[in-house]
Amino acid sequence: MESGSRERQPAVAGLSEAELLARIFPRLAMGSAHTEATLLGPGDDAAVLAVPDGRTVISIDTQVEDQDFRLAWANGYRTTGYDVGWKAAAQNLSDINAMGASATSMVVSLTLPPDTPVSWVEDLADGLIAGIRELGAGRCSVAGGDLGRGREISVTVAVLGTLDGGAAVLRSGAQPGDVLALAGTAGHAAAGLALLESDVPVDRLNPEQRVFLELQCRPRPPLSAGPAARAAGASAMLDISDGLVRDGRRLAAASQVAVDLDPEQLARLASVLQPAAELLRADAREWVLSGGEDHGLLATFPPGIQLPPGFTAIGSVQALGINEVPGVRIAGRSADTGGWDHFAH
Amino acid sequence: MESGSRERQPAVAGLSEAELLARIFPRLAMGSAHTEATLLGPGDDAAVLAVPDGRTVISIDTQVEDQDFRLAWANGYRTTGYDVGWKAAAQNLSDINAMGASATSMVVSLTLPPDTPVSWVEDLADGLIAGIRELGAGRCSVAGGDLGRGREISVTVAVLGTLDGGAAVLRSGAQPGDVLALAGTAGHAAAGLALLESDVPVDRLNPEQRVFLELQCRPRPPLSAGPAARAAGASAMLDISDGLVRDGRRLAAASQVAVDLDPEQLARLASVLQPAAELLRADAREWVLSGGEDHGLLATFPPGIQLPPGFTAIGSVQALGINEVPGVRIAGRSADTGGWDHFAH
């Protein structure tokens, strides 16, 4: 969206809440036609969802303008409503995936400045549904939502999922001797962020470089990997949203172990990022270690288990030494890269 | 909170996300000690909730600074974190109540400017839990949440509820001949809003007037009334969040009927508001008809059913005349008061 465009197009302030909902609901309902979870959809005080498993997994996440995305980036890229909708879907679906569950329903709360173009909001609804579909969350539909005004665009999604009778994969189950494995990419979204914040115009990027930018704006979490890891017997798992080291440290702390990364695997992951790293004279290995937002999965598997499709071994789980605090090692030595924190940065 | 106080107290920017969560979680857990719904609480990628009924009711709602509340009001009242937490709980619990359900779980997403005092956020957590408890949602606990930065304070709650094996009470089931009934108050929160926006200093209000202001800041939805209405056989029900006429019109439209309000009952409801109306030279009846945010319940019952505790008959459901559109009447004549719309006002 161009910064001047809010004035030129019909804005949400010109519609009543009911009129705006009437523009959005048909787009969202397109995604829910083939699901069974919604017993009562939008239009009443609340929705009613089927939970045949007797348990539901639930997560909530908010994306805010200028914090989680910028409408206009330094390199000239304009974030679309479609991007924001897709990213909201992807981030939330990833949290369900990380428990070994499959998403069944979403409810969405949108806060919009009055001058937001109606077309931008329609685009957001389209991106949300496209994210759900194209990422493979075919059982998930949008069951309801809420609209309100604010000074900045804010999108909150609460997402529910099912374990289909299985046990959730927690962060706390890793054991010394387990294999550490990664599903999805690491550092691609960080490379994309660096490109967006660079002075290299977006139209000067080659396709190899542009793919990182697109992954930052429209992340692609590996949604089949979570339930597959659960079925295969993963001992621990979490979503890499704040970087391999930072999230690895969380898994280590919850399991009271050390997580050891294999430098050869880190080099392999970094080499994929060279087209962006060379352009920006950046450190690809730093992106791999501290870049979040790819929403890959970091999981541990007992030794001898065949890794499910999508996972690659990148290290191992080790026992803590005497007086050692849980953390991340690289080839046995402590790794102290930060990663993202919402407040302290 | 005083406008200058953000600088003087420790602010959230001084804490990491983990440190801030460590300040909030213990306060929220105090409210969840006696519930059975949370199988896995905060700390992993998602929570896991028990849903023994096989269905869950769900709603989501966002409160934004300067839209849904002001930190400082014209009459000198300062909105506390406690107020904002309470109101977030109350509004969301009311949506579950309006389906005839009982709330079981909440997840909360907080967006905070970096200069927000830590004590204000702790106060918000306390208000949220106090609202849940004191309003009687004893089965509801906070299962998880999310923290992030923004330019304005924003609180989103997604709430789940159970019908305990019963059928949800929809907006669409009212039949001509049904009794129209109200649980809770009408217009009190509107009177409170008018007081907050007036030039009458808060310390000049007498206790009778002050109660309206407190209801605007800390609404008291009648949470036992929703499940009681379902059990009694209510044919339709909704939460009055945007005013008696506007929400009555929604019930009428969903049920394809006319809703007729009894002028004597309206006069009775208005008379309670006189202590505020006389002070402000305002029209108490207008507050009754168009004031939202009390979060009372408007319900319809088949004739001959004894109204459950908390409900008072305030009118009747009538058949539409030829070419008549569904709507609200007062003693048979069309009522055309607006009520609140988030965008068109």
XYZ file of C-alpha atoms in Angstrom, chain B:
345
model
C -2.889 6.479 35.244
C -1.717 10.067 35.025
C -0.380 11.088 31.652
C 2.993 12.004 33.080
C 3.356 8.881 35.177
C 4.650 6.658 32.390
C 8.077 8.250 32.781
C 8.269 8.011 36.537
C 7.652 4.281 37.030
C 9.513 1.213 35.760
C 8.238 0.659 32.225
C 7.787 -2.541 30.224
C 10.649 -1.484 27.911
C 13.028 -2.212 30.796
C 12.030 -5.875 30.944
C 12.457 -8.737 28.513
C 9.316 -10.483 27.339
C 10.135 -13.421 29.636
C 10.616 -11.091 32.610
C 7.319 -9.351 31.970
C 5.515 -12.678 31.585
C 7.039 -13.766 34.893
C 5.391 -10.736 36.509
C 1.992 -11.469 34.961
C 1.609 -15.265 35.016
C 1.476 -15.692 38.803
C -1.341 -13.140 38.987
C -3.300 -14.888 36.244
C -2.683 -18.345 37.683
C -4.366 -17.256 40.908
C -7.627 -17.321 39.022
C -7.092 -20.731 37.496
C -6.323 -22.771 40.589
C -9.822 -24.182 40.858
C -10.672 -25.037 37.282
C -10.429 -28.249 35.347
C -10.343 -26.978 31.786
C -6.620 -26.324 31.388
C -4.688 -29.516 30.579
C -1.597 -27.520 29.599
C -1.269 -23.861 30.586
C 1.101 -21.040 29.587
C 4.713 -21.716 28.636
C 4.606 -23.872 25.501
C 3.731 -22.954 21.897
C 0.025 -23.375 22.653
C -2.255 -24.406 25.507
C -4.299 -27.607 25.633
C -7.840 -27.410 26.981
C -10.320 -30.083 28.002
C -13.587 -29.929 26.061
C -15.630 -32.780 27.532
C -18.817 -31.549 25.843
C -17.328 -32.198 22.387
C -18.205 -28.629 21.346
C -16.849 -25.253 22.356
C -18.373 -21.797 22.111
C -15.801 -19.167 21.116
C -15.658 -15.408 20.772
C -12.931 -12.791 20.328
C -12.946 -9.084 21.168
C -10.386 -6.272 21.244
C -10.278 -3.152 23.400
C -8.142 -0.282 22.127
C -6.931 2.820 23.972
C -8.890 5.976 23.006
C -11.529 3.860 21.254
C -12.931 1.551 23.924
C -11.452 3.406 26.871
C -9.533 6.611 27.560
C -6.650 6.687 30.003
C -7.722 10.172 31.104
C -11.315 11.432 30.901
C -12.725 14.951 30.659
C -14.079 14.814 34.216
C -10.689 13.901 35.674
C -11.167 10.142 36.095
C -8.058 8.093 35.312
C -8.716 4.643 33.849
C -6.696 2.051 35.728
C -5.130 -1.120 34.346
C -7.552 -2.890 36.665
C -10.500 -1.241 34.862
C -9.175 -2.280 31.449
C -8.547 -5.875 32.558
C -11.980 -6.112 34.169
C -13.731 -4.685 31.111
C -11.887 -7.035 28.760
C -13.016 -9.972 30.884
C -16.593 -8.708 31.207
C -17.158 -7.996 27.510
C -15.902 -11.384 26.464
C -17.661 -13.342 29.205
C -20.861 -11.604 28.106
C -20.608 -13.003 24.570
C -20.424 -16.532 25.968
C -23.292 -15.782 28.365
C -25.406 -14.620 25.428
C -25.224 -18.080 23.857
C -26.478 -19.648 27.090
C -22.994 -20.984 27.789
C -20.503 -20.802 30.676
C -16.963 -19.586 30.059
C -14.206 -22.159 30.570
C -10.988 -20.565 29.245
C -9.450 -17.353 28.013
C -6.347 -16.536 26.015
C -5.149 -12.915 26.101
C -3.008 -10.888 23.709
C -1.602 -7.616 25.045
C -0.118 -4.866 22.900
C 1.754 -2.292 24.987
C 3.649 0.930 24.276
C 7.195 0.576 25.648
C 6.594 3.311 28.239
C 3.640 1.511 29.848
C 4.379 1.141 33.584
C 4.932 -2.456 34.657
C 2.599 -1.811 37.597
C -0.174 -0.843 35.160
C 0.176 -4.196 33.376
C 0.160 -6.069 36.693
C -2.976 -4.130 37.608
C -4.550 -5.192 34.312
C -3.875 -8.852 35.103
C -5.431 -8.370 38.557
C -8.513 -6.691 37.043
C -8.927 -9.468 34.492
C -8.910 -12.144 37.158
C -11.112 -10.093 39.509
C -13.650 -9.650 36.705
C -13.714 -13.386 36.032
C -14.167 -14.198 39.708
C -16.484 -11.466 40.926
C -18.787 -11.751 37.910
C -19.215 -15.433 38.752
C -17.282 -17.143 35.931
C -15.778 -19.568 38.428
C -15.105 -22.236 35.793
C -12.985 -19.896 33.640
C -9.198 -19.702 33.754
C -6.540 -17.933 31.680
C -4.780 -20.587 29.616
C -2.240 -18.543 27.723
C -1.361 -15.313 26.026
C 0.897 -13.178 23.938
C 2.791 -9.924 24.510
C 3.924 -7.381 21.946
C 4.694 -3.734 21.364
C 2.559 -1.078 19.741
C 1.902 2.662 19.794
C -1.383 2.232 21.689
C -2.571 -0.148 24.393
C -4.686 -2.953 22.943
C -6.130 -5.960 24.756
C -7.590 -8.881 22.825
C -9.313 -11.739 24.594
C -10.533 -14.939 23.002
C -12.876 -16.796 25.313
C -14.201 -20.341 25.168
C -17.318 -21.663 26.819
C -19.345 -24.796 27.298
C -23.023 -25.475 26.700
C -22.829 -28.492 29.039
C -24.612 -30.670 26.519
C -27.357 -28.147 25.776
C -28.224 -26.246 22.594
C -26.939 -22.720 21.996
C -29.540 -19.953 22.188
C -29.295 -18.105 18.855
C -30.587 -14.717 17.768
C -32.823 -16.306 15.203
C -35.361 -18.278 17.248
C -37.846 -15.607 18.386
C -41.500 -16.261 17.448
C -44.490 -13.904 17.407
C -46.202 -14.148 20.781
C -42.942 -14.679 22.702
C -42.206 -12.570 25.759
C -39.292 -10.118 25.413
C -37.181 -9.974 28.572
C -34.116 -8.182 29.887
C -31.503 -9.357 32.359
C -29.113 -6.796 33.785
C -29.204 -3.042 33.416
C -29.791 -0.769 30.403
C -28.320 2.686 29.966
C -26.190 2.676 33.121
C -22.905 2.441 31.223
C -24.106 5.178 28.833
C -24.886 7.408 31.810
C -21.422 6.614 33.121
C -19.853 7.522 29.787
C -21.722 10.841 29.772
C -20.413 11.552 33.287
C -16.857 10.715 32.240
C -17.165 13.025 29.245
C -18.748 15.834 31.272
C -17.110 18.746 33.065
C -18.433 17.567 36.445
C -15.344 16.565 38.452
C -15.357 12.943 39.511
C -15.019 13.892 43.194
C -18.229 15.945 42.996
C -20.363 12.894 42.146
C -22.558 11.416 44.843
C -22.531 7.624 45.331
C -25.741 7.225 43.305
C -24.122 8.955 40.329
C -20.741 7.383 40.756
C -22.159 3.882 40.369
C -22.907 4.618 36.696
C -19.327 5.715 36.082
C -18.068 2.537 37.718
C -20.352 0.403 35.559
C -18.918 2.029 32.416
C -15.375 1.201 33.585
C -16.167 -2.184 35.105
C -19.330 -3.607 33.489
C -21.270 -6.285 35.363
C -22.905 -8.650 32.849
C -25.390 -11.025 34.533
C -23.442 -14.227 33.947
C -25.832 -16.626 35.627
C -28.710 -15.391 33.462
C -27.461 -16.816 30.144
C -27.302 -20.491 31.109
C -30.521 -20.020 33.138
C -32.300 -18.679 30.050
C -31.090 -21.641 27.997
C -32.268 -24.082 30.659
C -35.665 -22.330 30.858
C -36.173 -22.643 27.099
C -35.368 -19.152 25.779
C -36.151 -19.001 22.049
C -33.596 -16.272 21.206
C -30.982 -14.228 23.049
C -28.200 -11.723 22.531
C -25.836 -9.490 24.447
C -26.800 -5.792 24.545
C -23.458 -4.246 23.655
C -24.632 -1.544 21.245
C -27.983 -0.504 22.773
C -31.479 -1.896 23.246
C -32.797 -0.640 19.914
C -29.789 -1.556 17.820
C -29.369 -5.011 19.348
C -33.150 -5.513 19.413
C -33.115 -4.823 15.684
C -30.455 -7.523 15.223
C -32.570 -10.077 17.070
C -35.620 -9.001 15.044
C -33.730 -9.300 11.759
C -32.289 -12.718 12.570
C -35.737 -13.990 13.641
C -37.752 -12.105 10.971
C -40.073 -10.587 13.530
C -40.788 -7.241 15.169
C -39.689 -6.618 18.737
C -42.055 -4.399 20.729
C -40.878 -2.517 23.806
C -43.341 -1.624 26.569
C -43.158 2.160 27.251
C -43.933 1.626 30.925
C -40.931 -0.654 31.244
C -38.759 1.858 29.404
C -39.940 4.551 31.823
C -39.074 2.296 34.738
C -35.582 1.641 33.347
C -35.110 5.372 32.684
C -36.225 6.420 36.161
C -33.255 4.619 37.706
C -30.960 6.865 35.662
C -32.454 10.137 36.925
C -29.588 10.942 39.376
C -27.246 11.182 36.380
C -29.761 12.583 33.885
C -30.689 15.510 36.125
C -27.068 16.374 36.821
C -26.226 16.449 33.104
C -29.662 17.617 31.872
C -29.690 14.562 29.669
C -32.465 12.291 28.406
C -32.456 9.123 30.495
C -34.778 7.350 28.057
C -32.267 7.928 25.263
C -29.593 6.197 27.386
C -31.953 3.239 27.923
C -32.690 2.905 24.205
C -29.268 3.495 22.677
C -26.724 2.920 25.440
C -24.546 -0.153 25.076
C -21.804 -1.629 27.258
C -23.992 -2.631 30.208
C -23.853 -6.068 28.580
C -27.292 -7.060 29.718
C -29.086 -9.877 27.923
C -32.088 -9.421 25.662
C -33.961 -12.719 25.397
C -37.288 -14.046 24.183
C -39.301 -16.804 25.841
C -42.277 -18.764 24.544
C -45.515 -17.655 26.246
C -46.321 -19.432 29.494
C -42.703 -20.017 30.488
C -41.789 -18.633 33.884
C -38.925 -16.179 33.378
C -35.726 -17.390 35.049
C -34.222 -15.364 37.908
C -32.717 -12.079 36.764
C -35.070 -11.530 33.794
C -37.865 -8.953 33.642
C -40.432 -8.767 30.835
C -39.987 -5.549 28.855
C -42.110 -6.233 25.779
C -43.190 -8.823 23.277
C -42.358 -10.381 19.926
C -44.804 -9.570 17.127
C -45.374 -10.778 13.590
C -44.277 -8.516 10.756
C -46.937 -6.619 8.878
C -47.173 -6.879 5.082
C -44.027 -5.318 3.541
C -42.737 -4.486 7.027
C -39.035 -4.934 7.645
C -37.899 -6.529 10.918
C -37.230 -3.933 13.587
C -37.980 -2.487 16.981
C -41.300 -0.902 17.941
C -42.302 1.020 21.044
C -45.961 0.360 21.816
C -46.467 -0.600 18.194
C -44.623 2.357 16.600
C -41.203 2.114 14.930
C -38.253 3.103 17.119
C -35.400 4.644 15.195
C -32.622 5.339 17.642
C -29.172 4.600 16.376
C -26.886 2.999 18.953
C -23.186 2.465 18.531
C -21.398 1.566 15.322
C -17.610 1.216 15.350
C -17.144 2.843 11.965
C -20.195 4.946 11.037
C -20.480 7.499 13.815
